[in-house]
Short mmCIF file of C-alpha atoms and ligand atoms in Angstrom, two decimals:
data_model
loop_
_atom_site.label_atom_id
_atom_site.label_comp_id
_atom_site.label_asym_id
_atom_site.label_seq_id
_atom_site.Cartn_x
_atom_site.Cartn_y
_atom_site.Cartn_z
CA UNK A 1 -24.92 -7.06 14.48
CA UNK A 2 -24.42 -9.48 11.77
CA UNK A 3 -25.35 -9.66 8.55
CA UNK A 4 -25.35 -13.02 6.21
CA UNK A 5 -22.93 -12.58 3.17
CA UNK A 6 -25.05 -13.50 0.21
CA UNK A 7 -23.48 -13.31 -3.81
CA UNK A 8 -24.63 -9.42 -3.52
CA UNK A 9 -22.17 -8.71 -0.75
CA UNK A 10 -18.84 -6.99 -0.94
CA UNK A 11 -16.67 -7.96 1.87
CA UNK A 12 -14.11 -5.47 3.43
CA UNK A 13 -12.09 -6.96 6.43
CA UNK A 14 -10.12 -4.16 8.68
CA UNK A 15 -7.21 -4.94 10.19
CA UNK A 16 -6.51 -2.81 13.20
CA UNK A 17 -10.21 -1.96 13.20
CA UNK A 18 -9.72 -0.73 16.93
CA UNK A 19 -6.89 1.45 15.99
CA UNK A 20 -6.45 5.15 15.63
CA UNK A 21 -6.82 4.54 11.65
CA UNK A 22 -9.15 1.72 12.30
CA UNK A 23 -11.90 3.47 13.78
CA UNK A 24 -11.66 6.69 11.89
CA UNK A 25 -11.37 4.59 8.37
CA UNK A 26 -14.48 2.36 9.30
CA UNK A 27 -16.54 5.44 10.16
CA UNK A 28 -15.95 6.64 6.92
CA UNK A 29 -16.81 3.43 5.23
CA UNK A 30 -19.64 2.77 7.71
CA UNK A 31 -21.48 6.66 6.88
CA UNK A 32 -19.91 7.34 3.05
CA UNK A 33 -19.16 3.81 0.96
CA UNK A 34 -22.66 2.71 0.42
CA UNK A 35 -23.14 6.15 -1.99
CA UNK A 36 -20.58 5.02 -4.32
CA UNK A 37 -22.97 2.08 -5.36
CA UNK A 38 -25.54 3.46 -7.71
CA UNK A 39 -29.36 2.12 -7.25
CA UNK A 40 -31.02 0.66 -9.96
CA UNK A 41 -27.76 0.36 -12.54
CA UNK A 42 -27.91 -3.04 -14.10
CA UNK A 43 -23.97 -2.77 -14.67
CA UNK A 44 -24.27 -3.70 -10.64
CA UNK A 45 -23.61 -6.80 -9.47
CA UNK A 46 -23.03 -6.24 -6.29
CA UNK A 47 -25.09 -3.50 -4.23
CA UNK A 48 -24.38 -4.50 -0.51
CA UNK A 49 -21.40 -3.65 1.50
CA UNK A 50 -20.26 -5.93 4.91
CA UNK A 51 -17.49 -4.48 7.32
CA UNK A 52 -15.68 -6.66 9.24
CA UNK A 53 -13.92 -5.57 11.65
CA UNK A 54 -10.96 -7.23 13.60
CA UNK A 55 -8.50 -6.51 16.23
CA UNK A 56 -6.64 -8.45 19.35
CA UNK A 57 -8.14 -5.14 21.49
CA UNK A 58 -10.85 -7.28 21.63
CA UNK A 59 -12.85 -4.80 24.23
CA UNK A 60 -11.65 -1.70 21.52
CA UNK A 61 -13.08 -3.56 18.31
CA UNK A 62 -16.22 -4.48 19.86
CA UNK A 63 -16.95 -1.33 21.16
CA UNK A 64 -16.34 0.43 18.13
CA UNK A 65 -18.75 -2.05 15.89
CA UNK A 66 -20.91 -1.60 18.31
CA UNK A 67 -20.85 2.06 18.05
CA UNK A 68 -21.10 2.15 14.34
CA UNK A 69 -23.60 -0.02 14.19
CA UNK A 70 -25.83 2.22 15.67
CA UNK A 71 -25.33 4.43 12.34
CA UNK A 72 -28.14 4.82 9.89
CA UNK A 73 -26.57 3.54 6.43
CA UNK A 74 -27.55 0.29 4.86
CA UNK A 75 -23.41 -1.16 5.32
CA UNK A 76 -23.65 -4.36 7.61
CA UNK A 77 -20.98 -4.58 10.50
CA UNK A 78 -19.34 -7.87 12.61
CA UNK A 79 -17.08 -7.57 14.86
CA UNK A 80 -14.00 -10.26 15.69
CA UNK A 81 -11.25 -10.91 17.64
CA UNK A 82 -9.27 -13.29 19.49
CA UNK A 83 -12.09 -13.66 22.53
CA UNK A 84 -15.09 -14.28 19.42
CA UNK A 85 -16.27 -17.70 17.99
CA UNK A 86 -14.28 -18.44 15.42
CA UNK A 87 -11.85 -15.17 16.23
CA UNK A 88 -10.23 -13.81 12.35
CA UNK A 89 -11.77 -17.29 10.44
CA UNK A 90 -14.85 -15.24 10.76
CA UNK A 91 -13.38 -11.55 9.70
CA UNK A 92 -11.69 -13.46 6.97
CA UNK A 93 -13.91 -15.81 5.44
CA UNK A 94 -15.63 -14.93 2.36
CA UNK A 95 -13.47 -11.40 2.18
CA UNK A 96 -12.84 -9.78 -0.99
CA UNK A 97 -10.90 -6.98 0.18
CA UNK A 98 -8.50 -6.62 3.28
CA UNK A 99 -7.18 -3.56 4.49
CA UNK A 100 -4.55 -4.21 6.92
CA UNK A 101 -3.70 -1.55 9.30
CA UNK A 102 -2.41 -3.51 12.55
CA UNK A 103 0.87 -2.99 14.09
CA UNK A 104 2.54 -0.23 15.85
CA UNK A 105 2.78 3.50 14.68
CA UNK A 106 6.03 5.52 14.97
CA UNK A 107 6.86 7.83 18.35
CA UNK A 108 8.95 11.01 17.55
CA UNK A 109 12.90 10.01 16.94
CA UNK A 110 12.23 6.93 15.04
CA UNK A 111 11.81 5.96 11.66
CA UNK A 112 9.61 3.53 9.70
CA UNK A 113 12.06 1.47 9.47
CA UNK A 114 12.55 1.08 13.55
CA UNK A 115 8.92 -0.37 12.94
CA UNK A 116 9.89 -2.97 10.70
CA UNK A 117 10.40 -6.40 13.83
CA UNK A 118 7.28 -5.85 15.16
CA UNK A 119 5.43 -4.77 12.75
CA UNK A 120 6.77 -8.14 10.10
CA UNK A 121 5.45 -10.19 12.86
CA UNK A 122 2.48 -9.02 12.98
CA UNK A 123 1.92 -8.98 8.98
CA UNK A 124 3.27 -12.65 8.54
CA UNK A 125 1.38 -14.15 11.20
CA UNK A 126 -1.58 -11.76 9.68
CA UNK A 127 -0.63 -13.88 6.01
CA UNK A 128 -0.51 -17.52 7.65
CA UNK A 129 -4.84 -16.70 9.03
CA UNK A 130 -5.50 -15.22 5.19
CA UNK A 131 -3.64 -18.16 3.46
CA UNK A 132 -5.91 -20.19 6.01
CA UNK A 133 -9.21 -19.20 5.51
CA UNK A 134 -9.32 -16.43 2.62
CA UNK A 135 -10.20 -17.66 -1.01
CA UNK A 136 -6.80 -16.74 -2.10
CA UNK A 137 -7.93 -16.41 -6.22
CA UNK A 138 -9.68 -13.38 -5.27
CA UNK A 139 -8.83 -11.51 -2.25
CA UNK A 140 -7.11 -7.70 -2.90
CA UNK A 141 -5.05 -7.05 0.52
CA UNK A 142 -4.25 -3.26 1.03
CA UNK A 143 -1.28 -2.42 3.12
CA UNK A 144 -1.15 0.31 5.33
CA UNK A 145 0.92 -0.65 8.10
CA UNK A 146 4.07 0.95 8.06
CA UNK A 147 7.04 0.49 6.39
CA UNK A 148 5.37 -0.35 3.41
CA UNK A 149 8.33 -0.52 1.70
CA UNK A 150 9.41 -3.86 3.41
CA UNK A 151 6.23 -5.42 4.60
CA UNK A 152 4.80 -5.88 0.98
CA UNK A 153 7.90 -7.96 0.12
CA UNK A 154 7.40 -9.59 3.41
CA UNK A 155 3.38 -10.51 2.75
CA UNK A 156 4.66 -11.39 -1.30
CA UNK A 157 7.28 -13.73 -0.30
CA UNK A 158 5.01 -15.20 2.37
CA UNK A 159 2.04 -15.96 -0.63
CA UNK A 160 4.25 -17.04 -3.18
CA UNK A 161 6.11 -19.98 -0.99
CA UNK A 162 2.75 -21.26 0.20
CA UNK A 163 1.45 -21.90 -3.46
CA UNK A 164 3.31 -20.32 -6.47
CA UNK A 165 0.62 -20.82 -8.52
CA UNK A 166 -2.20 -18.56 -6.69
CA UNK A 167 -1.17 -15.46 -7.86
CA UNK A 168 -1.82 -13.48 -5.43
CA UNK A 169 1.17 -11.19 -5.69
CA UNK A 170 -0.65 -9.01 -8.00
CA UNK A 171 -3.10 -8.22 -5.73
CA UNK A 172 -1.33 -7.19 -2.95
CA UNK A 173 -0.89 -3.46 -2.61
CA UNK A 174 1.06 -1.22 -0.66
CA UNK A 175 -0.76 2.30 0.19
CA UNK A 176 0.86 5.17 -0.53
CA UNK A 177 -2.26 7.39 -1.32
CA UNK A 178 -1.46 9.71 1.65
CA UNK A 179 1.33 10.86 -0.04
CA UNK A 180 -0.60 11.86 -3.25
CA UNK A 181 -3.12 13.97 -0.97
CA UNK A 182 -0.49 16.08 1.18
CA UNK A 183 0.83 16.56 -2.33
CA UNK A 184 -2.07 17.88 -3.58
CA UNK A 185 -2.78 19.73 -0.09
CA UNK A 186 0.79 21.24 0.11
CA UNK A 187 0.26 22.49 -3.02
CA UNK A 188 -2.76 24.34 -2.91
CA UNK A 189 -1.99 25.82 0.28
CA UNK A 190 1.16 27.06 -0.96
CA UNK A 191 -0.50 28.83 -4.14
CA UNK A 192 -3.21 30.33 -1.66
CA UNK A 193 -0.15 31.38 0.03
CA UNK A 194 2.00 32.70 -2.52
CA UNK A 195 -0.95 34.71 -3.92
CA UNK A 196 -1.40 32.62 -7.42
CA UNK A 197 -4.01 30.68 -6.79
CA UNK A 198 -7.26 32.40 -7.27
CA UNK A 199 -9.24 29.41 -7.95
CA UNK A 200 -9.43 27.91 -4.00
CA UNK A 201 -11.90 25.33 -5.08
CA UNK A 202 -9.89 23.52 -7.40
CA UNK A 203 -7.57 20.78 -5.76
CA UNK A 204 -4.29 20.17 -7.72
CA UNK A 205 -3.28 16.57 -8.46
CA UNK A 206 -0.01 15.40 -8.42
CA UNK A 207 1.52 11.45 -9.07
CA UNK A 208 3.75 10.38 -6.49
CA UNK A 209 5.61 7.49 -7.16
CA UNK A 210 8.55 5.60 -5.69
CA UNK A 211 8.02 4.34 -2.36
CA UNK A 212 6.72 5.57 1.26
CA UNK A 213 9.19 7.09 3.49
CA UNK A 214 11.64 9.84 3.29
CA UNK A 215 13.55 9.57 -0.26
CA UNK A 216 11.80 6.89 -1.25
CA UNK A 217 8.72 9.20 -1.55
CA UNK A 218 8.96 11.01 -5.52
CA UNK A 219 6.09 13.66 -5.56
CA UNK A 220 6.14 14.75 -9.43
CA UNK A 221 5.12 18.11 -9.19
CA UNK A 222 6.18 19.19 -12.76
CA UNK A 223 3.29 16.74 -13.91
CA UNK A 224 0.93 18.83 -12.23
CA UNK A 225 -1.50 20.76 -14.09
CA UNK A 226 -1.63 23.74 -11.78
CA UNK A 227 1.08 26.22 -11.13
CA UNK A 228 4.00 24.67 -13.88
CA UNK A 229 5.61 28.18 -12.84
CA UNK A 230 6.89 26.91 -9.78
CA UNK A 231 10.32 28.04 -9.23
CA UNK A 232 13.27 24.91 -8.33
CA UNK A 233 13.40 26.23 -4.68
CA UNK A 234 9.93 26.45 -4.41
CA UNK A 235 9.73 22.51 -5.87
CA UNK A 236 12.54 21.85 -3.79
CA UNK A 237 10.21 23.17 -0.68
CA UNK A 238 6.93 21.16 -1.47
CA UNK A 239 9.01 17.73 -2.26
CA UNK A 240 10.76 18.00 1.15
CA UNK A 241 7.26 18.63 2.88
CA UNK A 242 5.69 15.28 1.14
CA UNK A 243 8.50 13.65 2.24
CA UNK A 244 9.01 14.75 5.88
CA UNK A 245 5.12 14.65 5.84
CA UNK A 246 5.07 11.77 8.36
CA UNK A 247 7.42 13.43 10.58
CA UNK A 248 5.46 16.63 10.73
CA UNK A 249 2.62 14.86 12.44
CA UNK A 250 4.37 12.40 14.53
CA UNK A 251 6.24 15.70 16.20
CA UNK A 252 2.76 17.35 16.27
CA UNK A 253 1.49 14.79 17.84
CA UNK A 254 4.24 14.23 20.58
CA UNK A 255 4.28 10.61 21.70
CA UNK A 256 0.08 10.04 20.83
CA UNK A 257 1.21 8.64 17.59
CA UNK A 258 1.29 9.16 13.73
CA UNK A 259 -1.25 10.10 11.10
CA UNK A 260 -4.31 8.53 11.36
CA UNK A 261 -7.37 11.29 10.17
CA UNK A 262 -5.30 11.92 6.81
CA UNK A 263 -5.13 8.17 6.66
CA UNK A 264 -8.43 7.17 7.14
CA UNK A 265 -9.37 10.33 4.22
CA UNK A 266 -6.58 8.57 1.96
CA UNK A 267 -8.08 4.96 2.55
CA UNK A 268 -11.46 5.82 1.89
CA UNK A 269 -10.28 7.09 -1.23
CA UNK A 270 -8.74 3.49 -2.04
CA UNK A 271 -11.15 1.65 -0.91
CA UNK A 272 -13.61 3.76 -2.98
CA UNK A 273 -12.01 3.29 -6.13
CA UNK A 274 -12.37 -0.99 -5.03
CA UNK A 275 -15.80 -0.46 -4.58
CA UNK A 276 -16.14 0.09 -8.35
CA UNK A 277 -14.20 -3.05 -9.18
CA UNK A 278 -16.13 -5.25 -6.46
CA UNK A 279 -19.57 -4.21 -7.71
CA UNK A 280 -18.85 -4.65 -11.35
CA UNK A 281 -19.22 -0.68 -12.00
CA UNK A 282 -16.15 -0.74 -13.61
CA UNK A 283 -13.83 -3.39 -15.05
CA UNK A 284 -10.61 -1.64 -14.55
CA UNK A 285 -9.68 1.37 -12.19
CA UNK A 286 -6.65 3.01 -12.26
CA UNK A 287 -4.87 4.33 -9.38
CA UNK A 288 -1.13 4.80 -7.39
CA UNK A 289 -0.08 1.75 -5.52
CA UNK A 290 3.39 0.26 -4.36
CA UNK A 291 3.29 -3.43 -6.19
CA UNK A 292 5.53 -6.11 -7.10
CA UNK A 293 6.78 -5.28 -10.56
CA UNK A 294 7.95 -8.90 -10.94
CA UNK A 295 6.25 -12.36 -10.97
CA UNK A 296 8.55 -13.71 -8.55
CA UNK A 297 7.60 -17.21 -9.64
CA UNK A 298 8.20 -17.18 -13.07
CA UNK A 299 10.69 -14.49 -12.83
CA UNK A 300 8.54 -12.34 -15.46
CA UNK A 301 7.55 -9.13 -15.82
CA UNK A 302 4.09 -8.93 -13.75
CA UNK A 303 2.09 -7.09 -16.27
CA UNK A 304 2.62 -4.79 -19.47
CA UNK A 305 4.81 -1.91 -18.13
CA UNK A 306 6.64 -3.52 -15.62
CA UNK A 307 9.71 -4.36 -17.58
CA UNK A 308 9.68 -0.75 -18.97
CA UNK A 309 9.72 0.54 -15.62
CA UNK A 310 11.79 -1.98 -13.85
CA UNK A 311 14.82 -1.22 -16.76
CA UNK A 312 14.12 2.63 -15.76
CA UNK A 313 14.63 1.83 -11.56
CA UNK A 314 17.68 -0.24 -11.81
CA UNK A 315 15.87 -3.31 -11.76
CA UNK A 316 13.98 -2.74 -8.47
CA UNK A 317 10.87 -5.38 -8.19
CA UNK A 318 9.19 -3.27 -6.39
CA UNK A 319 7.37 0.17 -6.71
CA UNK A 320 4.58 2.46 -6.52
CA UNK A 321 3.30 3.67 -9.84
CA UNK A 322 -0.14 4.66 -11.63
CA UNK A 323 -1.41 1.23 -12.92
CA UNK A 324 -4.46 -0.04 -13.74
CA UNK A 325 -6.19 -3.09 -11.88
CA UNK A 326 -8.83 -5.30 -13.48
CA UNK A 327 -10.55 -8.22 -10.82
CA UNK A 328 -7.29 -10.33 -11.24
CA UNK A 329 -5.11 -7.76 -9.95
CA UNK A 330 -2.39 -5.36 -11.77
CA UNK A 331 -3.29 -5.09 -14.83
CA UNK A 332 -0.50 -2.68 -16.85
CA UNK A 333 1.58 0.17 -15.70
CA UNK A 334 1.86 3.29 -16.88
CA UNK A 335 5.45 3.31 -17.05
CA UNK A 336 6.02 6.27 -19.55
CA UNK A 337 5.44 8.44 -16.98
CA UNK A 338 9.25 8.19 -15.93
CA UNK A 339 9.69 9.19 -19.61
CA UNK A 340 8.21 12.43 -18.14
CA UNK A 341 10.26 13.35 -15.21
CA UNK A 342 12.50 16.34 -15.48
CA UNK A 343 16.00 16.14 -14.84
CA UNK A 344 14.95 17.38 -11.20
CA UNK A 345 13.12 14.05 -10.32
CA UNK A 346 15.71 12.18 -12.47
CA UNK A 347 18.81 12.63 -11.42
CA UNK A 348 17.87 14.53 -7.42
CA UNK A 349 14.79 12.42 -6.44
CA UNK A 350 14.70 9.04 -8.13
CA UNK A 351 18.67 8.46 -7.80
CA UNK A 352 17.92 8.91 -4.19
CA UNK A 353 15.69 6.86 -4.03
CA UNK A 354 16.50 3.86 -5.54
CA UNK A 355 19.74 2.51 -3.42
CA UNK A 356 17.21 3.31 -0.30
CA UNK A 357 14.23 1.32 -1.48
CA UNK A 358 16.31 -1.40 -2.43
CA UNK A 359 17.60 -1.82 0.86
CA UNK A 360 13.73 -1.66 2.11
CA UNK A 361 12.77 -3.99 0.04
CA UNK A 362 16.00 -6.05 0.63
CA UNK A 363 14.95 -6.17 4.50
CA UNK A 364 11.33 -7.60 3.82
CA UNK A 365 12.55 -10.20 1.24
CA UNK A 366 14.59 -11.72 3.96
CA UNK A 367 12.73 -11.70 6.67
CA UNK A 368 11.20 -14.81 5.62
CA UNK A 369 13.41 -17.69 4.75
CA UNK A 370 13.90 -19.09 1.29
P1 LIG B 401 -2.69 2.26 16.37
O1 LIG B 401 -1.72 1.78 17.40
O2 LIG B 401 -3.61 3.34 16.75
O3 LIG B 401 -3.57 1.03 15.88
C1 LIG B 401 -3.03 -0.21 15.53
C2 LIG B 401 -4.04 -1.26 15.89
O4 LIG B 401 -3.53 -2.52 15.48
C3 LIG B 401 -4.33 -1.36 17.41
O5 LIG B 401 -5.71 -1.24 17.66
C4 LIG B 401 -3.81 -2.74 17.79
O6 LIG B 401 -4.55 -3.37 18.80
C5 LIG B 401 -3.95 -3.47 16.45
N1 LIG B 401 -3.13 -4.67 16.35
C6 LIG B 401 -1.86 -4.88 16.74
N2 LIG B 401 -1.49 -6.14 16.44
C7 LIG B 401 -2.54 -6.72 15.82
C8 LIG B 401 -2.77 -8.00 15.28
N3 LIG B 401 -1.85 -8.95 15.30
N4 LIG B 401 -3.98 -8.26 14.73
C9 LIG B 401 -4.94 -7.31 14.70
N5 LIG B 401 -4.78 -6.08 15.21
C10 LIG B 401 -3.59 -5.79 15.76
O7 LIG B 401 -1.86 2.66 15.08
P2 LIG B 401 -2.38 3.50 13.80
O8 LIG B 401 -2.12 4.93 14.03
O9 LIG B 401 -3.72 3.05 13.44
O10 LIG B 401 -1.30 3.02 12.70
C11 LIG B 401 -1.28 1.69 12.25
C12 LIG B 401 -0.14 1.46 11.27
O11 LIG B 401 -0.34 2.24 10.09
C13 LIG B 401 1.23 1.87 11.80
O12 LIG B 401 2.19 0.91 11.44
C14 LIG B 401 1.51 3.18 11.09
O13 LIG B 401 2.90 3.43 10.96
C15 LIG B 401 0.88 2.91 9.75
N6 LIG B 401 0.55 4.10 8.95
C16 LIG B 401 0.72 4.02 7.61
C17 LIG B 401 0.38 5.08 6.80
C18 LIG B 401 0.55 4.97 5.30
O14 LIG B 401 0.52 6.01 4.62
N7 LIG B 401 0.70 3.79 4.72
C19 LIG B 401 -0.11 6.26 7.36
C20 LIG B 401 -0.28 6.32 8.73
C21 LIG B 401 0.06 5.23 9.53
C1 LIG B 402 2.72 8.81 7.40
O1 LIG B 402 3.27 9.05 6.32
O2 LIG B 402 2.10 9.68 8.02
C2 LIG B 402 2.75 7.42 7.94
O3 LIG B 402 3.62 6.62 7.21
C3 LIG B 402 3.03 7.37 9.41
C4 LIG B 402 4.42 7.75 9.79
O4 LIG B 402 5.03 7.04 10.59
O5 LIG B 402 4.90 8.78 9.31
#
């Protein structure tokens, strides 16, 4: 099942491969990601993709690389855990992107935030195997274990007291992309509803910014392009729906867990935009991710943007935003868009969400000692 990593591989390790986001995630990758890499483009530098999948279900993970392997795309597959040679060393080795959804999802009556003990564990023992074996100048790690708003600060605090110097805080990433597509869902559905939206094909796209759960969670649907005639109850509706969008499926789903198809969807779509980077398609992308706005080290601004923003959030050091990322991480943040936020978002959405994310971020700082 495994293939040699050569200078013409990208390297995606998973997480939580064995999980309900996991397995749906890597099928995606495993049956779509090799389309994104055009044949024949001399702007390619790399044009093969590796999947390596890890989890301690170490029956689970093998039987789902073993399952996807049987797939017919080009994408190479290993699968590791604690019972193979070598157990993550081999998942992480060589890696240029880590996605990291391990840890436990939410039951109905609790919030993210009831996930945070266990789930910190598991993310800083995850750090200590990627600051062992992972070249640490390159690696992008994608967060998707939950909350996001604390474990980034957790994983950044972790990287930054092993070796100041590596940098790697600007290339860790908190996921919040699910968000942006119930947005854009919630709103289509509601103009099919409402009887304005003719055009059914057309998806609406709409930032969200801020962070991921409850308040924290700042869909801007005034900077949508589609339907700017929404009424204030009818925005005050759609933002309570992103928000409570967690909670919708978690009851749905009774006790079986939280989202994991619209997860795996949103992922993809991350990971996509990576695959651009990784092959040398593109030197910068731009997307929405929940960063570190500061350079914790040299108590700096992390990138053009981030002071802008930071002095418009009350000094919060972290938070998700439309940025662009070049192969060294963050690159600049498009911080005007606060600039456009009505008085809505203002003064309702972001002044609710800024004492709560600080106290998020607050509990992930200090998990780990100074
Ligand atoms: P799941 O329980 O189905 O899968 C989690 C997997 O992690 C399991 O297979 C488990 O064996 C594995 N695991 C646990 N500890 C591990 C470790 N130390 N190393 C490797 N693997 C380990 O859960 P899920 O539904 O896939 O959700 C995973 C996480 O993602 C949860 O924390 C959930 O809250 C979060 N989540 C985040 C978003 C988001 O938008 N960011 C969306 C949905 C879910
Ligand atoms: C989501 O938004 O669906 C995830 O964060 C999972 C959860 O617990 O709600």
């Amino acid at each position: 099942m495994y293939t040699a990593i050569t200078d013409s591989t990208i390297k995606i390790s998973i997480i939580g491969a064995a999980g309900g986001i996991g397995q749906s995630l890597t099928l995606l990758l495993k049956t779509q990601i090799h389309n994104l890499i055009p044949i024949g483009s001399n702007k390619v530098k790399k044009n093969h993709i590796h999947l390596a999948l890890y989890d301690i279900n170490s029956d689970a993970v093998n039987g789902v690389a073993t399952d996807l392997s049987h797939i017919d795309t080009p994408v190479s597959l290993s699968s590791h855990s604690p019972n193979t040679e070598n157990g993550i060393k081999d998942c992480l080795k060589d890696t240029d992107l880590i996605i990291i959804s391990a840890g436990l999802p939410r039951k109905p009556g609790m919030t993210r935030e009831d996930l945070f003990n266990k789930n910190a564990s598991i993310i800083s023992s995850l750090t200590d195997s990627i600051i062992e074996h992972c070249d640490l100048s390159k690696i992008f790690i994608l967060v998707i274990s939950n909350p996001v708003n604390s474990l980034v600060p957790v994983i950044t605090k972790k990287f930054i007291k092993f070796d100041p110097t590596a940098d790697v805080e600007r290339r860790v990433m908190g996921v919040t992309k699910l968000d942006i597509v119930r947005a854009s869902t919630f709103l289509h559905q509601f103009g099919i509803n409402e009887g304005f939206e003719k055009r059914s094909s057309i998806m609406p796209s709409v930032p969200v910014i801020g962070g991921h759960s409850g308040e924290t969670i700042i869909p801007l649907f005034s900077q949508s392009k589609i339907h700017p005639q929404l009424t204030n109850e009818q925005v005050d509706y759609l933002t309570k729906r992103v928000q409570c969008g967690g909670d919708e499926v978690v009851k749905a789903k009774n006790g079986q867990g939280s989202a994991t198809l619209s997860m795996a969807l949103a992922g993809y779509k991350v990971v996509a935009k990576f695959i651009s980077l990784l092959s040398g398609q593109e030197d910068i992308i731009k997307a929405i991710f929940y960063i570190s706005l500061l350079d914790h080290t040299k108590n700096e601004p992390i990138c053009p943007g981030a002071k802008e923003l930071m002095d418009t959030v009350d000094g919060l050091d972290f938070f998700s935003i439309p940025l662009t990322i070049s192969a060294k991480g963050v690159h600049s943040i498009k911080y005007w868009i606060m600039d456009e936020m009505n008085d809505y978002e203002k003064d309702e959405l972001l002044s609710a969400c800024i004492p709560k994310l600080r106290e998020n971020i607050k509990t992930g700082w200090d998990f780990i000692q100074d």
